[in-house]
Amino acid sequence: MAEGVKWADVLVILTSDEAHQKLFHDEINPHLRAGQALIFAHGLSCNFGLVTPPADVDVLLVSPKGIGPRIRDIYVAGEGVFCLFAIQQDATGDAKALGLSFAAALGCGRKGILETTMKDECESDLFGEQVVLCGGTRNLVSDGFQTLVDAGYPPEVAWFETCYELKLVVDLLWELGMSGGFEKISNTAEYGAYLTGPRVINGASRLAMQDVLKDVQSGAFVRQLMSDYNAGSPDLLGRRTGLNHNLLDQTKRYLDGVAKAANDC
């Protein structure tokens, strides 16, 4: 890394967030020179002070909104994903042009490049991951699945109803919006959603969401993340091991095998 920093004009930092602090301190900062540009895909390390770039370099955020391999697939297909873009520090006067050209080169110009700040991108991203995209969805699916299984329903049936069909519904909402997506589902599903949605996600849920947002904004989550990382990530690895051996995953592997057998036939 240090050798790359010595000759490169533009440095794109794409390692995991928790690795930025040591990497920047040991390999990047000692070799930075005036006029270089640092591009981050996520604002966490800059926003929460894990790294403090010198004042004579450009610091930018170019954050394609998607998972890395999927962004690549979409790019190869000739399309792109939305991108959030921010200028944290413009030492050269050319940061905006550089950042926009980099975002366009990733294919994001084919979809949309929206200007924001590192703070807004970082804090909303952490909140969205924890409350909706990863934390909330994972627990909603897992708990719904387990409720059906505990009541005596076959795991494969429970998996279809709580996991498999989730993508089909989310695709509708993504394509048509909430109202448009609801126009495509059955009256039974729509009426049940109106009655039951607020029983599951309600005032108590929103209070919990507000607490999560406070932990993100205050830096409490990042401090916990870094504490675990600096200790060798025992908490993360322990939780990851537990996740990989539950009945939900076993059911998916079984159904993947059924689908493969059907395709072979």
GROMACS .gro file of C-alpha atoms in nm:
model
  265
    1MET     CA    1   0.000   0.000   0.000
    2ALA     CA    2   0.276   0.245   0.092
    3GLU     CA    3   0.442   0.203  -0.248
    4GLY     CA    4   0.113   0.279  -0.421
    5VAL     CA    5   0.063   0.594  -0.216
    6LYS     CA    6   0.405   0.724  -0.320
    7TRP     CA    7   0.324   0.735  -0.693
    8ALA     CA    8  -0.055   0.750  -0.724
    9ASP     CA    9  -0.246   1.073  -0.780
   10VAL     CA   10  -0.582   0.927  -0.676
   11LEU     CA   11  -0.619   0.680  -0.388
   12VAL     CA   12  -0.947   0.490  -0.354
   13ILE     CA   13  -0.997   0.342  -0.007
   14LEU     CA   14  -1.216   0.031  -0.038
   15THR     CA   15  -1.109  -0.183   0.257
   16SER     CA   16  -1.356  -0.254   0.538
   17ASP     CA   17  -1.433   0.052   0.750
   18GLU     CA   18  -1.276  -0.077   1.067
   19ALA     CA   19  -0.942  -0.135   0.890
   20HIS     CA   20  -0.909   0.230   0.780
   21GLN     CA   21  -0.761   0.363   1.103
   22LYS     CA   22  -0.450   0.146   1.116
   23LEU     CA   23  -0.409   0.140   0.738
   24PHE     CA   24  -0.422   0.519   0.717
   25HIS     CA   25  -0.185   0.569   1.011
   26ASP     CA   26   0.074   0.311   0.902
   27GLU     CA   27   0.064   0.298   0.522
   28ILE     CA   28  -0.109   0.603   0.377
   29ASN     CA   29  -0.062   0.919   0.581
   30PRO     CA   30   0.321   0.902   0.609
   31HIS     CA   31   0.354   0.908   0.230
   32LEU     CA   32   0.082   1.153   0.126
   33ARG     CA   33   0.185   1.460  -0.070
   34ALA     CA   34   0.003   1.780  -0.151
   35GLY     CA   35  -0.249   1.759  -0.435
   36GLN     CA   36  -0.332   1.391  -0.406
   37ALA     CA   37  -0.695   1.281  -0.376
   38LEU     CA   38  -0.849   1.035  -0.132
   39ILE     CA   39  -1.180   0.879  -0.240
   40PHE     CA   40  -1.387   0.685   0.013
   41ALA     CA   41  -1.684   0.460  -0.066
   42HIS     CA   42  -1.833   0.522   0.279
   43GLY     CA   43  -1.799   0.819   0.511
   44LEU     CA   44  -1.758   0.633   0.841
   45SER     CA   45  -1.385   0.671   0.901
   46CYS     CA   46  -1.375   1.041   0.812
   47ASN     CA   47  -1.701   1.132   0.983
   48PHE     CA   48  -1.609   0.964   1.313
   49GLY     CA   49  -1.244   1.067   1.318
   50LEU     CA   50  -1.082   0.730   1.254
   51VAL     CA   51  -0.875   0.908   0.990
   52THR     CA   52  -0.780   1.277   0.964
   53PRO     CA   53  -0.639   1.358   0.620
   54PRO     CA   54  -0.397   1.652   0.592
   55ALA     CA   55  -0.537   1.980   0.468
   56ASP     CA   56  -0.347   1.978   0.137
   57VAL     CA   57  -0.520   1.673  -0.020
   58ASP     CA   58  -0.867   1.634  -0.170
   59VAL     CA   59  -1.108   1.415   0.026
   60LEU     CA   60  -1.419   1.283  -0.149
   61LEU     CA   61  -1.701   1.038  -0.107
   62VAL     CA   62  -1.815   0.832  -0.405
   63SER     CA   63  -2.061   0.577  -0.271
   64PRO     CA   64  -2.246   0.353  -0.520
   65LYS     CA   65  -2.562   0.234  -0.349
   66GLY     CA   66  -2.527  -0.142  -0.373
   67ILE     CA   67  -2.320  -0.445  -0.282
   68GLY     CA   68  -1.982  -0.463  -0.459
   69PRO     CA   69  -2.027  -0.776  -0.672
   70ARG     CA   70  -2.377  -0.671  -0.773
   71ILE     CA   71  -2.254  -0.325  -0.875
   72ARG     CA   72  -2.003  -0.499  -1.102
   73ASP     CA   73  -2.270  -0.723  -1.255
   74ILE     CA   74  -2.490  -0.423  -1.331
   75TYR     CA   75  -2.197  -0.233  -1.482
   76VAL     CA   76  -2.106  -0.525  -1.710
   77ALA     CA   77  -2.469  -0.536  -1.822
   78GLY     CA   78  -2.432  -0.175  -1.942
   79GLU     CA   79  -2.629  -0.020  -1.658
   80GLY     CA   80  -2.549   0.151  -1.329
   81VAL     CA   81  -2.665   0.215  -0.974
   82PHE     CA   82  -2.744   0.540  -0.793
   83CYS     CA   83  -2.445   0.701  -0.626
   84LEU     CA   84  -2.408   0.942  -0.335
   85PHE     CA   85  -2.129   1.195  -0.385
   86ALA     CA   86  -1.970   1.445  -0.145
   87ILE     CA   87  -1.670   1.673  -0.123
   88GLN     CA   88  -1.526   1.668   0.227
   89GLN     CA   89  -1.216   1.870   0.140
   90ASP     CA   90  -1.124   2.049  -0.183
   91ALA     CA   91  -0.756   2.139  -0.159
   92THR     CA   92  -0.692   2.157  -0.533
   93GLY     CA   93  -1.014   2.311  -0.660
   94ASP     CA   94  -1.062   2.009  -0.885
   95ALA     CA   95  -1.223   1.769  -0.637
   96LYS     CA   96  -1.576   1.794  -0.776
   97ALA     CA   97  -1.473   1.722  -1.136
   98LEU     CA   98  -1.257   1.430  -1.024
   99GLY     CA   99  -1.530   1.279  -0.807
  100LEU     CA  100  -1.801   1.309  -1.071
  101SER     CA  101  -1.577   1.154  -1.337
  102PHE     CA  102  -1.493   0.865  -1.105
  103ALA     CA  103  -1.862   0.808  -1.024
  104ALA     CA  104  -1.946   0.815  -1.393
  105ALA     CA  105  -1.668   0.566  -1.467
  106LEU     CA  106  -1.832   0.326  -1.222
  107GLY     CA  107  -2.149   0.343  -1.433
  108CYS     CA  108  -2.337   0.561  -1.186
  109GLY     CA  109  -2.378   0.837  -1.446
  110ARG     CA  110  -2.615   0.601  -1.627
  111LYS     CA  111  -2.847   0.607  -1.324
  112GLY     CA  112  -2.794   0.913  -1.109
  113ILE     CA  113  -2.525   1.088  -0.900
  114LEU     CA  114  -2.670   1.278  -0.604
  115GLU     CA  115  -2.465   1.526  -0.401
  116THR     CA  116  -2.473   1.503  -0.021
  117THR     CA  117  -2.230   1.517   0.274
  118MET     CA  118  -2.018   1.246   0.431
  119LYS     CA  119  -2.210   1.291   0.756
  120ASP     CA  120  -2.552   1.244   0.599
  121GLU     CA  121  -2.441   0.947   0.386
  122CYS     CA  122  -2.260   0.773   0.669
  123GLU     CA  123  -2.519   0.811   0.944
  124SER     CA  124  -2.820   0.734   0.725
  125ASP     CA  125  -2.637   0.434   0.575
  126LEU     CA  126  -2.556   0.285   0.916
  127PHE     CA  127  -2.913   0.344   1.031
  128GLY     CA  128  -3.061   0.189   0.715
  129GLU     CA  129  -2.838  -0.118   0.737
  130GLN     CA  130  -2.917  -0.183   1.101
  131VAL     CA  131  -3.287  -0.099   1.113
  132VAL     CA  132  -3.416  -0.207   0.771
  133LEU     CA  133  -3.181  -0.364   0.519
  134CYS     CA  134  -2.984  -0.612   0.729
  135GLY     CA  135  -3.074  -0.604   1.097
  136GLY     CA  136  -3.447  -0.546   1.071
  137THR     CA  137  -3.504  -0.768   0.769
  138ARG     CA  138  -3.298  -1.054   0.904
  139ASN     CA  139  -3.482  -1.058   1.237
  140LEU     CA  140  -3.824  -1.010   1.077
  141VAL     CA  141  -3.768  -1.306   0.844
  142SER     CA  142  -3.604  -1.527   1.107
  143ASP     CA  143  -3.867  -1.461   1.374
  144GLY     CA  144  -4.156  -1.503   1.129
  145PHE     CA  145  -4.007  -1.828   1.002
  146GLN     CA  146  -3.948  -1.961   1.354
  147THR     CA  147  -4.300  -1.868   1.465
  148LEU     CA  148  -4.447  -2.086   1.188
  149VAL     CA  149  -4.208  -2.374   1.254
  150ASP     CA  150  -4.274  -2.366   1.629
  151ALA     CA  151  -4.648  -2.383   1.550
  152GLY     CA  152  -4.592  -2.707   1.358
  153TYR     CA  153  -4.571  -2.588   0.997
  154PRO     CA  154  -4.308  -2.757   0.773
  155PRO     CA  155  -3.985  -2.555   0.749
  156GLU     CA  156  -3.993  -2.553   0.369
  157VAL     CA  157  -4.346  -2.407   0.371
  158ALA     CA  158  -4.245  -2.148   0.631
  159TRP     CA  159  -3.940  -2.055   0.422
  160PHE     CA  160  -4.151  -1.990   0.113
  161GLU     CA  161  -4.392  -1.768   0.304
  162THR     CA  162  -4.139  -1.560   0.499
  163CYS     CA  163  -3.822  -1.554   0.286
  164TYR     CA  164  -3.867  -1.668  -0.074
  165GLU     CA  165  -4.163  -1.444  -0.149
  166LEU     CA  166  -3.999  -1.146   0.022
  167LYS     CA  167  -3.791  -1.074  -0.288
  168LEU     CA  168  -4.096  -1.086  -0.512
  169VAL     CA  169  -4.278  -0.829  -0.299
  170VAL     CA  170  -3.972  -0.605  -0.253
  171ASP     CA  171  -3.913  -0.608  -0.629
  172LEU     CA  172  -4.267  -0.478  -0.677
  173LEU     CA  173  -4.222  -0.202  -0.420
  174TRP     CA  174  -3.882  -0.109  -0.569
  175GLU     CA  175  -4.022  -0.092  -0.922
  176LEU     CA  176  -4.362   0.066  -0.857
  177GLY     CA  177  -4.338   0.233  -0.517
  178MET     CA  178  -4.547   0.149  -0.210
  179SER     CA  179  -4.883   0.242  -0.362
  180GLY     CA  180  -4.807   0.091  -0.701
  181GLY     CA  181  -4.675  -0.229  -0.548
  182PHE     CA  182  -4.986  -0.268  -0.333
  183GLU     CA  183  -5.201  -0.239  -0.644
  184LYS     CA  184  -5.046  -0.564  -0.769
  185ILE     CA  185  -5.099  -0.779  -0.460
  186SER     CA  186  -5.420  -0.957  -0.364
  187ASN     CA  187  -5.692  -0.791  -0.157
  188THR     CA  188  -5.624  -1.049   0.111
  189ALA     CA  189  -5.258  -0.953   0.133
  190GLU     CA  190  -5.334  -0.581   0.118
  191TYR     CA  191  -5.604  -0.586   0.387
  192GLY     CA  192  -5.393  -0.807   0.612
  193ALA     CA  193  -5.100  -0.568   0.571
  194TYR     CA  194  -5.309  -0.272   0.685
  195LEU     CA  195  -5.434  -0.461   0.990
  196THR     CA  196  -5.115  -0.633   1.093
  197GLY     CA  197  -4.826  -0.409   0.987
  198PRO     CA  198  -4.882  -0.164   1.275
  199ARG     CA  199  -4.907  -0.455   1.523
  200VAL     CA  200  -4.553  -0.563   1.435
  201ILE     CA  201  -4.390  -0.228   1.347
  202ASN     CA  202  -4.540   0.036   1.574
  203GLY     CA  203  -4.465   0.309   1.825
  204ALA     CA  204  -4.239   0.085   2.030
  205SER     CA  205  -4.049  -0.009   1.714
  206ARG     CA  206  -4.003   0.355   1.621
  207LEU     CA  207  -3.870   0.437   1.968
  208ALA     CA  208  -3.617   0.158   1.924
  209MET     CA  209  -3.526   0.303   1.582
  210GLN     CA  210  -3.469   0.643   1.741
  211ASP     CA  211  -3.235   0.481   1.995
  212VAL     CA  212  -3.042   0.314   1.712
  213LEU     CA  213  -3.009   0.648   1.532
  214LYS     CA  214  -2.877   0.811   1.851
  215ASP     CA  215  -2.615   0.536   1.885
  216VAL     CA  216  -2.510   0.599   1.526
  217GLN     CA  217  -2.501   0.979   1.556
  218SER     CA  218  -2.313   0.981   1.888
  219GLY     CA  219  -2.046   0.742   1.762
  220ALA     CA  220  -2.143   0.475   2.018
  221PHE     CA  221  -2.187   0.212   1.745
  222VAL     CA  222  -1.852   0.296   1.584
  223ARG     CA  223  -1.676   0.280   1.922
  224GLN     CA  224  -1.827  -0.065   1.984
  225LEU     CA  225  -1.730  -0.175   1.632
  226MET     CA  226  -1.370  -0.061   1.677
  227SER     CA  227  -1.342  -0.209   2.026
  228ASP     CA  228  -1.446  -0.549   1.893
  229TYR     CA  229  -1.220  -0.517   1.587
  230ASN     CA  230  -0.916  -0.421   1.793
  231ALA     CA  231  -0.976  -0.725   2.014
  232GLY     CA  232  -0.979  -0.958   1.711
  233SER     CA  233  -1.354  -0.935   1.638
  234PRO     CA  234  -1.465  -1.203   1.888
  235ASP     CA  235  -1.819  -1.068   1.912
  236LEU     CA  236  -1.864  -1.041   1.535
  237LEU     CA  237  -1.719  -1.386   1.468
  238GLY     CA  238  -1.925  -1.545   1.746
  239ARG     CA  239  -2.249  -1.398   1.613
  240ARG     CA  240  -2.154  -1.495   1.256
  241THR     CA  241  -2.098  -1.858   1.357
  242GLY     CA  242  -2.437  -1.872   1.526
  243LEU     CA  243  -2.607  -1.730   1.218
  244ASN     CA  244  -2.466  -1.991   0.981
  245HIS     CA  245  -2.618  -2.293   1.154
  246ASN     CA  246  -2.982  -2.210   1.201
  247LEU     CA  247  -3.281  -2.393   1.058
  248LEU     CA  248  -3.356  -2.115   0.811
  249ASP     CA  249  -3.024  -2.170   0.633
  250GLN     CA  250  -3.060  -2.548   0.646
  251THR     CA  251  -3.401  -2.519   0.481
  252LYS     CA  252  -3.264  -2.298   0.205
  253ARG     CA  253  -2.984  -2.546   0.133
  254TYR     CA  254  -3.239  -2.827   0.116
  255LEU     CA  255  -3.461  -2.633  -0.127
  256ASP     CA  256  -3.158  -2.535  -0.336
  257GLY     CA  257  -3.088  -2.907  -0.368
  258VAL     CA  258  -3.447  -2.974  -0.474
  259ALA     CA  259  -3.426  -2.700  -0.737
  260LYS     CA  260  -3.096  -2.835  -0.869
  261ALA     CA  261  -3.237  -3.185  -0.895
  262ALA     CA  262  -3.537  -3.049  -1.085
  263ASN     CA  263  -3.310  -2.861  -1.326
  264ASP     CA  264  -3.097  -3.171  -1.381
  265CYS     CA  265  -3.409  -3.366  -1.472
   0.00000   0.00000   0.00000
